[in-house]
CSV table of C-alpha atoms in Angstrom, one decimal:
chain,number,residue,atom,x,y,z
A,250,MET,CA,-119.4,77.5,24.7
A,251,SER,CA,-121.8,81.1,23.2
A,252,CYS,CA,-120.5,84.5,22.5
A,253,SER,CA,-123.3,85.3,24.6
A,254,ASP,CA,-122.2,85.3,27.4
A,255,ILE,CA,-118.1,87.3,27.9
A,256,GLU,CA,-117.6,89.9,30.2
A,257,SER,CA,-113.9,92.1,30.7
A,258,PRO,CA,-113.3,94.6,32.2
A,259,ARG,CA,-113.2,97.9,29.6
A,260,SER,CA,-116.5,96.5,27.5
A,261,SER,CA,-118.1,99.8,27.5
A,262,SER,CA,-119.3,101.5,23.7
A,263,VAL,CA,-119.9,104.7,23.4
A,264,ASP,CA,-123.6,105.6,22.1
A,265,LEU,CA,-124.1,106.0,18.6
A,266,GLY,CA,-127.3,107.2,19.1
A,267,LYS,CA,-126.1,110.6,16.8
A,268,ALA,CA,-125.2,109.1,13.3
A,269,ASP,CA,-123.4,111.9,12.2
A,270,GLU,CA,-120.6,112.6,14.6
A,271,ALA,CA,-118.0,110.3,13.4
A,272,PRO,CA,-116.6,108.0,16.1
A,273,SER,CA,-112.6,108.5,17.2
A,274,VAL,CA,-110.3,105.7,16.7
A,275,GLN,CA,-109.0,105.9,20.8
A,276,ASP,CA,-112.5,106.1,22.2
A,277,SER,CA,-114.0,103.6,20.1
A,278,GLN,CA,-115.2,99.9,20.3
A,279,LEU,CA,-114.0,97.8,17.5
A,280,THR,CA,-115.7,94.0,17.0
A,281,LEU,CA,-113.6,92.7,14.8
A,282,ARG,CA,-114.3,88.3,14.0
A,283,ALA,CA,-112.1,85.8,12.1
A,284,LEU,CA,-113.8,82.8,10.2
A,285,VAL,CA,-111.7,80.1,12.4
A,286,SER,CA,-111.8,75.9,11.5
A,287,THR,CA,-113.4,73.4,14.9
A,288,LYS,CA,-109.5,72.6,15.2
A,289,GLU,CA,-108.0,75.8,15.2
A,290,ALA,CA,-111.1,76.3,18.1
A,291,GLY,CA,-110.3,74.3,19.9
A,292,VAL,CA,-106.8,75.8,20.5
A,293,ILE,CA,-107.9,78.7,20.4
A,294,ILE,CA,-110.6,77.8,23.6
A,295,GLY,CA,-108.2,75.6,25.1
A,296,LYS,CA,-108.9,72.9,28.1
A,297,GLY,CA,-112.1,74.0,30.1
A,298,GLY,CA,-111.8,77.3,28.0
A,299,LYS,CA,-108.4,78.4,29.6
A,300,ASN,CA,-106.6,79.4,27.2
A,301,VAL,CA,-109.8,82.1,26.2
A,302,ALA,CA,-109.9,82.9,29.7
A,303,GLU,CA,-105.9,84.1,29.3
A,304,LEU,CA,-106.9,85.8,25.8
A,305,ARG,CA,-109.6,88.1,27.1
A,306,ASP,CA,-107.3,89.2,31.2
A,307,MET,CA,-104.6,89.8,29.2
A,308,ALA,CA,-105.7,91.8,26.4
A,309,SER,CA,-109.0,93.0,27.5
A,310,VAL,CA,-111.3,92.3,25.7
A,311,LYS,CA,-114.5,90.6,24.9
A,312,ALA,CA,-114.1,87.3,23.1
A,313,GLY,CA,-116.0,84.2,22.4
A,314,VAL,CA,-116.6,81.4,19.7
A,315,SER,CA,-119.2,80.9,18.1
A,316,LYS,CA,-121.2,77.1,18.8
A,317,VAL,CA,-120.4,73.7,17.1
A,318,VAL,CA,-122.9,72.6,14.1
A,319,PRO,CA,-122.8,69.4,13.2
A,320,GLY,CA,-121.4,69.0,10.3
A,321,VAL,CA,-120.0,72.3,9.3
A,322,HIS,CA,-116.6,73.2,9.7
A,323,ASP,CA,-116.3,76.9,10.7
A,324,ARG,CA,-116.8,78.8,13.6
A,325,VAL,CA,-116.6,82.6,14.1
A,326,LEU,CA,-113.8,84.2,16.5
A,327,SER,CA,-115.6,87.4,18.0
A,328,VAL,CA,-113.5,90.1,19.6
A,329,THR,CA,-114.6,93.3,20.9
A,330,GLY,CA,-113.0,96.1,23.0
A,331,PHE,CA,-110.6,98.7,22.2
A,332,LEU,CA,-108.4,99.0,18.6
A,333,ALA,CA,-105.3,98.1,20.0
A,334,ASP,CA,-106.5,95.5,22.8
A,335,VAL,CA,-108.7,93.7,19.7
A,336,ALA,CA,-104.4,94.1,18.1
A,337,HIS,CA,-102.9,92.4,20.7
A,338,ALA,CA,-106.1,89.5,21.3
A,339,TYR,CA,-105.0,88.9,17.8
A,340,GLN,CA,-101.1,89.2,18.4
A,341,LEU,CA,-102.1,86.2,21.0
A,342,VAL,CA,-104.3,84.1,18.7
A,343,ALA,CA,-101.7,84.1,15.9
A,344,GLN,CA,-99.1,82.9,18.6
A,345,THR,CA,-101.8,80.4,19.9
A,346,LEU,CA,-101.0,79.0,16.2
A,347,VAL,CA,-98.1,79.0,15.9
A,348,ASP,CA,-97.7,77.4,19.5
A,349,ASN,CA,-99.9,74.7,18.3
A,350,PRO,CA,-99.2,74.3,15.2
A,351,LEU,CA,-102.1,72.8,12.4
A,352,ALA,CA,-103.2,72.5,8.8
A,353,VAL,CA,-103.6,76.6,7.8
A,354,ALA,CA,-106.9,77.0,6.3
A,355,ILE,CA,-106.3,78.9,3.9
A,356,HIS,CA,-108.4,79.7,0.3
A,357,GLY,CA,-108.7,77.1,-2.1
A,358,GLY,CA,-107.5,74.6,0.5
A,359,MET,CA,-105.9,73.3,3.5
A,360,ALA,CA,-102.1,74.3,3.8
A,361,PRO,CA,-98.9,74.0,6.4
A,362,ALA,CA,-98.7,77.5,7.5
A,363,PRO,CA,-94.2,78.0,8.0
A,364,ALA,CA,-91.7,78.0,10.9
A,365,GLN,CA,-93.7,81.3,13.1
A,366,GLN,CA,-96.1,82.5,10.5
A,367,THR,CA,-99.8,82.0,10.6
A,368,VAL,CA,-103.1,82.8,9.1
A,369,VAL,CA,-105.8,85.0,10.7
A,370,ARG,CA,-109.0,84.6,8.6
A,371,ILE,CA,-111.0,87.7,9.3
A,372,LEU,CA,-114.9,88.9,7.8
A,373,ILE,CA,-115.1,92.8,6.3
A,374,ALA,CA,-117.7,94.4,5.2
A,375,HIS,CA,-117.6,93.7,1.1
A,376,ASN,CA,-118.7,97.6,1.1
A,377,LEU,CA,-115.6,98.5,3.3
A,378,MET,CA,-113.5,96.3,1.0
A,379,GLY,CA,-112.6,99.8,-0.7
A,380,THR,CA,-111.4,101.7,2.7
A,381,ILE,CA,-109.5,98.8,2.7
A,382,ILE,CA,-107.8,98.5,-0.6
A,383,GLY,CA,-107.9,102.4,-1.3
A,384,ARG,CA,-107.3,103.8,-4.0
A,385,GLN,CA,-105.3,102.5,-6.4
A,386,GLY,CA,-104.7,99.9,-3.6
A,387,LEU,CA,-102.7,102.3,-1.7
A,388,LYS,CA,-103.9,101.4,1.1
A,389,ILE,CA,-103.5,97.8,0.7
A,390,LYS,CA,-100.1,98.4,0.0
A,391,HIS,CA,-99.5,100.7,3.2
A,392,ILE,CA,-100.7,98.0,5.7
A,393,GLN,CA,-98.8,95.2,3.8
A,394,ASP,CA,-95.7,96.8,4.1
A,395,THR,CA,-96.3,98.3,7.7
A,396,SER,CA,-97.0,94.8,8.8
A,397,GLY,CA,-94.8,92.7,6.5
A,398,ALA,CA,-98.0,91.2,6.2
A,399,ARG,CA,-99.6,90.0,3.3
A,400,LEU,CA,-102.8,90.2,3.4
A,401,VAL,CA,-105.5,87.8,0.1
A,402,ALA,CA,-109.2,88.5,0.0
A,403,THR,CA,-111.3,86.3,-1.3
A,404,LYS,CA,-113.9,87.4,-4.5
A,405,GLU,CA,-117.3,86.3,-3.4
A,406,MET,CA,-119.6,87.6,-0.4
A,407,LEU,CA,-120.1,84.0,2.0
A,408,PRO,CA,-123.3,81.9,1.8
A,409,GLN,CA,-126.7,84.1,2.9
A,410,SER,CA,-123.8,87.4,4.6
A,411,THR,CA,-121.9,90.5,2.9
A,412,GLU,CA,-119.0,89.4,4.1
A,413,ARG,CA,-116.2,88.3,2.5
A,414,VAL,CA,-112.8,86.7,4.4
A,415,VAL,CA,-109.6,88.6,4.2
A,416,GLU,CA,-106.6,86.5,5.0
A,417,ILE,CA,-103.9,87.9,7.1
A,418,HIS,CA,-100.4,85.9,6.4
A,419,GLY,CA,-97.7,87.0,8.3
A,420,SER,CA,-95.8,87.1,11.8
A,421,VAL,CA,-97.7,87.0,15.8
A,422,VAL,CA,-96.2,91.1,15.3
A,423,GLY,CA,-96.8,90.9,11.5
A,424,ILE,CA,-100.4,90.2,11.8
A,425,ARG,CA,-100.9,92.7,15.0
A,426,VAL,CA,-99.3,95.3,13.3
A,427,ALA,CA,-102.2,94.7,10.5
A,428,ILE,CA,-105.1,94.5,12.3
A,429,GLU,CA,-104.4,97.1,14.1
A,430,GLU,CA,-104.5,99.2,10.7
A,431,ILE,CA,-107.7,97.1,9.2
A,432,GLY,CA,-109.2,98.1,12.1
A,433,LYS,CA,-108.5,102.2,11.9
A,434,CYS,CA,-110.2,101.6,8.7
A,435,LEU,CA,-113.7,100.6,9.5
A,436,ILE,CA,-113.6,102.8,12.2
A,437,GLU,CA,-112.8,106.0,10.2
A,438,ASP,CA,-115.3,104.8,7.1
A,439,TRP,CA,-117.4,103.6,9.8
A,440,GLU,CA,-120.4,104.9,8.3
A,441,ARG,CA,-119.7,102.2,5.1
A,442,GLY,CA,-120.5,99.1,7.8
A,443,VAL,CA,-123.7,100.2,8.3
A,444,GLY,CA,-127.0,97.8,6.6
A,445,THR,CA,-124.2,94.7,6.9
A,446,ILE,CA,-124.8,91.4,6.3
A,447,LEU,CA,-123.4,89.4,9.0
A,448,TYR,CA,-122.4,85.8,8.3
A,449,ASN,CA,-123.2,83.0,10.4
A,450,PRO,CA,-122.0,79.3,9.7
A,451,ALA,CA,-124.8,77.1,10.9
A,452,THR,CA,-127.4,76.9,8.9
A,453,ARG,CA,-130.0,79.8,10.3
A,454,VAL,CA,-131.2,83.3,9.7
A,455,PRO,CA,-128.5,85.4,9.4
A,456,THR,CA,-128.0,88.8,11.7
A,457,VAL,CA,-127.9,91.4,9.9
A,458,SER,CA,-127.5,95.1,10.7
A,459,SER,CA,-129.9,97.3,9.2
A,460,ASN,CA,-129.2,100.7,11.3
A,461,ALA,CA,-126.4,101.0,12.7
A,462,ASN,CA,-122.7,98.8,12.6
A,463,PRO,CA,-121.6,95.7,14.0
A,464,TYR,CA,-117.5,97.2,13.2
A,465,VAL,CA,-118.1,99.6,15.1
A,466,ASN,CA,-119.3,100.8,19.0
A,467,ASN,CA,-121.8,97.7,18.1
A,468,GLN,CA,-123.8,96.8,21.9
A,469,ARG,CA,-124.5,93.3,21.0
A,470,ALA,CA,-121.8,92.0,20.1
A,471,SER,CA,-121.3,89.6,21.6
A,472,VAL,CA,-124.8,88.2,20.7
A,473,ASP,CA,-123.6,87.6,16.5
A,474,PHE,CA,-126.2,84.7,15.7
A,475,THR,CA,-130.1,83.7,15.5
A,476,HIS,CA,-130.9,80.8,16.7
A,477,ALA,CA,-134.3,79.4,15.0
A,478,ASP,CA,-136.3,77.1,16.7
A,479,SER,CA,-136.1,73.6,14.6
A,480,ASP,CA,-139.5,73.0,15.7
A,481,ARG,CA,-141.1,75.5,14.2
A,482,THR,CA,-143.9,75.6,12.0
A,483,GLY,CA,-144.5,78.2,9.3
A,484,PRO,CA,-142.7,81.4,8.2
A,485,ALA,CA,-139.8,81.4,10.6
A,486,ALA,CA,-139.0,77.0,10.3
A,487,LEU,CA,-138.1,78.3,6.1
A,488,SER,CA,-135.0,79.2,5.1
A,489,GLY,CA,-133.1,81.7,3.6
A,490,PRO,CA,-133.1,85.4,2.8
A,491,VAL,CA,-137.0,84.8,1.6
A,492,ALA,CA,-137.9,82.7,4.6
A,493,ALA,CA,-136.1,85.5,7.5
A,494,ALA,CA,-138.1,88.8,4.9
A,495,VAL,CA,-141.2,87.3,5.4
A,496,ALA,CA,-141.0,86.7,8.7
A,497,ALA,CA,-139.9,90.1,9.8
A,498,MET,CA,-142.7,91.0,7.6
A,499,SER,CA,-144.6,90.0,10.0
A,500,ARG,CA,-142.8,91.4,13.0
A,501,HIS,CA,-143.2,94.6,11.3
A,502,ARG,CA,-146.9,94.5,10.9
A,503,SER,CA,-147.4,93.6,14.8
A,504,HIS,CA,-145.5,96.9,15.2
A,505,THR,CA,-146.1,99.2,13.8
A,506,ARG,CA,-150.0,99.1,13.9
A,507,GLY,CA,-151.6,102.1,15.3
A,508,ILE,CA,-148.7,104.4,15.4
A,509,ASP,CA,-148.6,107.2,14.3
A,510,PRO,CA,-147.6,107.7,10.9
A,511,ALA,CA,-145.3,111.2,12.1
A,512,VAL,CA,-143.1,109.1,13.7
A,513,LEU,CA,-143.6,106.0,11.1
A,514,MET,CA,-141.3,108.8,8.6
A,515,ALA,CA,-138.9,109.9,11.6
A,516,ASN,CA,-137.4,107.1,11.9
A,517,ILE,CA,-137.0,106.5,8.2
A,518,ARG,CA,-133.1,105.3,6.9
A,519,THR,CA,-131.5,105.4,3.7
A,520,GLN,CA,-128.4,103.2,2.7
A,521,GLN,CA,-126.8,102.4,0.1
A,522,ILE,CA,-125.4,99.5,-1.0
A,523,THR,CA,-122.9,99.2,-4.6
A,524,ILE,CA,-123.9,96.2,-7.1
A,525,PRO,CA,-121.0,94.2,-9.6
A,526,CYS,CA,-122.8,95.8,-13.0
A,527,ASP,CA,-123.1,92.6,-14.7
A,528,MET,CA,-125.0,91.4,-12.2
A,529,VAL,CA,-127.8,94.5,-12.1
A,530,GLY,CA,-130.0,92.6,-14.6
A,531,CYS,CA,-131.0,90.1,-12.4
A,532,ILE,CA,-131.9,92.4,-9.6
A,533,ILE,CA,-134.3,94.3,-11.2
A,534,GLY,CA,-135.7,91.3,-14.1
A,535,LYS,CA,-138.0,91.7,-17.2
A,536,ASN,CA,-139.7,95.1,-17.3
A,537,GLY,CA,-138.7,95.2,-13.3
A,538,ALA,CA,-141.0,93.0,-12.5
A,539,ARG,CA,-138.1,91.1,-9.8
A,540,ILE,CA,-137.0,94.6,-8.4
A,541,SER,CA,-140.8,95.3,-8.4
A,542,GLU,CA,-140.9,92.7,-5.9
A,543,ILE,CA,-138.9,93.0,-3.8
A,544,ARG,CA,-139.5,96.7,-3.4
A,545,ARG,CA,-143.8,96.2,-2.6
A,546,LEU,CA,-142.4,92.7,-0.5
A,547,SER,CA,-140.0,94.8,1.8
A,548,GLY,CA,-142.2,98.1,1.4
A,549,SER,CA,-138.6,100.6,1.4
A,550,ARG,CA,-137.8,102.8,-1.7
A,551,ILE,CA,-135.0,101.5,-3.7
A,552,SER,CA,-133.7,103.3,-7.0
A,553,ILE,CA,-130.4,102.6,-8.6
A,554,ALA,CA,-128.0,105.0,-10.5
A,555,LYS,CA,-128.0,105.3,-14.2
A,556,ALA,CA,-125.4,103.0,-16.4
A,557,SER,CA,-123.4,105.9,-17.4
A,558,GLU,CA,-123.1,106.8,-13.4
A,559,SER,CA,-122.1,103.4,-12.3
A,560,GLU,CA,-118.5,103.4,-10.6
A,561,ASN,CA,-115.6,100.5,-11.0
A,562,GLY,CA,-117.6,97.8,-12.5
A,563,GLU,CA,-120.6,98.8,-9.7
A,564,ARG,CA,-123.9,100.4,-9.8
A,565,LEU,CA,-125.3,101.9,-6.8
A,566,PHE,CA,-128.5,101.4,-5.0
A,567,THR,CA,-129.6,103.5,-2.4
A,568,ILE,CA,-132.6,101.8,-0.9
A,569,ARG,CA,-134.8,104.3,2.1
A,570,GLY,CA,-137.7,103.0,4.8
A,571,SER,CA,-137.5,101.9,8.0
A,572,PRO,CA,-134.7,100.1,10.0
A,573,GLU,CA,-137.5,96.8,9.3
A,574,SER,CA,-138.4,97.9,6.0
A,575,ASN,CA,-134.6,97.8,4.8
A,576,GLU,CA,-133.7,95.3,6.8
A,577,ARG,CA,-136.1,93.0,4.4
A,578,ALA,CA,-134.7,94.8,0.9
A,579,LEU,CA,-131.5,93.6,1.8
A,580,TYR,CA,-132.1,89.7,2.3
A,581,LEU,CA,-134.5,89.9,-0.5
A,582,LEU,CA,-132.1,92.2,-3.0
A,583,TYR,CA,-128.9,89.5,-1.7
A,584,GLY,CA,-130.5,86.4,-1.6
A,585,GLN,CA,-131.3,87.6,-5.4
A,586,LEU,CA,-127.7,87.9,-6.3
A,587,GLU,CA,-126.7,84.8,-4.4
A,588,ALA,CA,-129.4,82.5,-6.0
A,589,GLU,CA,-127.5,84.0,-9.6
A,590,HIS,CA,-124.1,83.3,-8.1
A,591,GLU,CA,-125.8,79.5,-8.0
A,592,ARG,CA,-127.0,79.3,-11.4
A,593,ARG,CA,-124.1,80.5,-13.1
A,594,ILE,CA,-122.0,78.0,-11.2
A,595,ALA,CA,-124.0,75.7,-12.1
A,596,ASN,CA,-124.2,76.6,-16.0
A,597,ALA,CA,-120.6,76.7,-16.0
A,598,HIS,CA,-120.3,73.0,-14.9
A,599,LEU,CA,-122.4,72.0,-17.1
A,600,MET,CA,-120.8,74.2,-19.9
A,601,ALA,CA,-117.6,72.8,-18.9
A,602,SER,CA,-118.9,68.6,-19.2
A,603,LEU,CA,-120.9,69.5,-22.9
A,604,GLU,CA,-117.2,70.4,-23.8
A,605,SER,CA,-115.4,67.8,-22.3
A,606,ILE,CA,-118.1,65.6,-24.4
A,607,ASN,CA,-118.3,66.8,-27.2
A,608,GLU,CA,-114.0,66.2,-27.2
A,609,HIS,CA,-114.5,62.9,-26.4
A,610,VAL,CA,-116.7,61.9,-29.2
A,611,ILE,CA,-114.8,64.1,-31.4
A,612,ALA,CA,-111.2,61.8,-30.3
A,613,GLU,CA,-113.6,58.5,-30.9
A,614,GLU,CA,-114.7,60.0,-34.3
């Protein structure tokens, strides 16, 4: 079942052409995505799509589940509509999961949900996590107290994306209330969602929102998955952030040839992301070699806040360029972060193995 063929009676979106005007909670269309297992997806869709069709009608939303990918156990449920309708839709999803109990996927493994309770795993941009947590954790405490649900956020971003999983553990009604409170945060602080790289469980190029917010008033909300042709050669046949950046560079060159420089200047965008201080070194590289290469390949100007200006253990990166250039910069930056993360995990496993060997040798002596 594709996310691209979803309709509802109230699916019109508000135009975000005026980027300086904050959207209102009442008038904004919210897109909220959730990670589901293949078994959960089957229950949500129902036989012949019966359950998901009823979901759309009863909640007046767009809704769909990403296609099955061989060897991949995750799928993404995407729901778009007005805030109250999206919360209602996830209440119906939670009720469906309660009525059809499965081993619920949770961070770190599988576990059966308590009776009349379940878990919904929503996808939230890393940059929006601070909005949901709030100063000194007051916002997330309010959400949990109001809903009676428990929220658990993963520390790591999902592969080739800037999204994290927030698990909502609770009753059907509690999940609806928590979703509505979280949705308010996403809409009220919508600017932080700009530039989000959406998680795609398929081994394909992830979707990037370079000059729009994929959660709020996203007119292409039902088309979250970019399919790559398996028999294509050249840059697009590669995988990962670097391949996507190369392909984007080719598109950018063909699109900007012969365009008035004044038009290009008018299309300049500024985006900001935060990166943990302990990961900044891998982005900069020796004598600034890596960040210089990212600037050259992307065409964007990238400035980094001084270490003395860091907040909450994170440094601010400011990216300035055309939407296409900023998209390439984001791919390259997050690709470098992911590579460094994998390297650190490999080193940790190696050190653990060496320590185990040493302990074994000492014990034999």
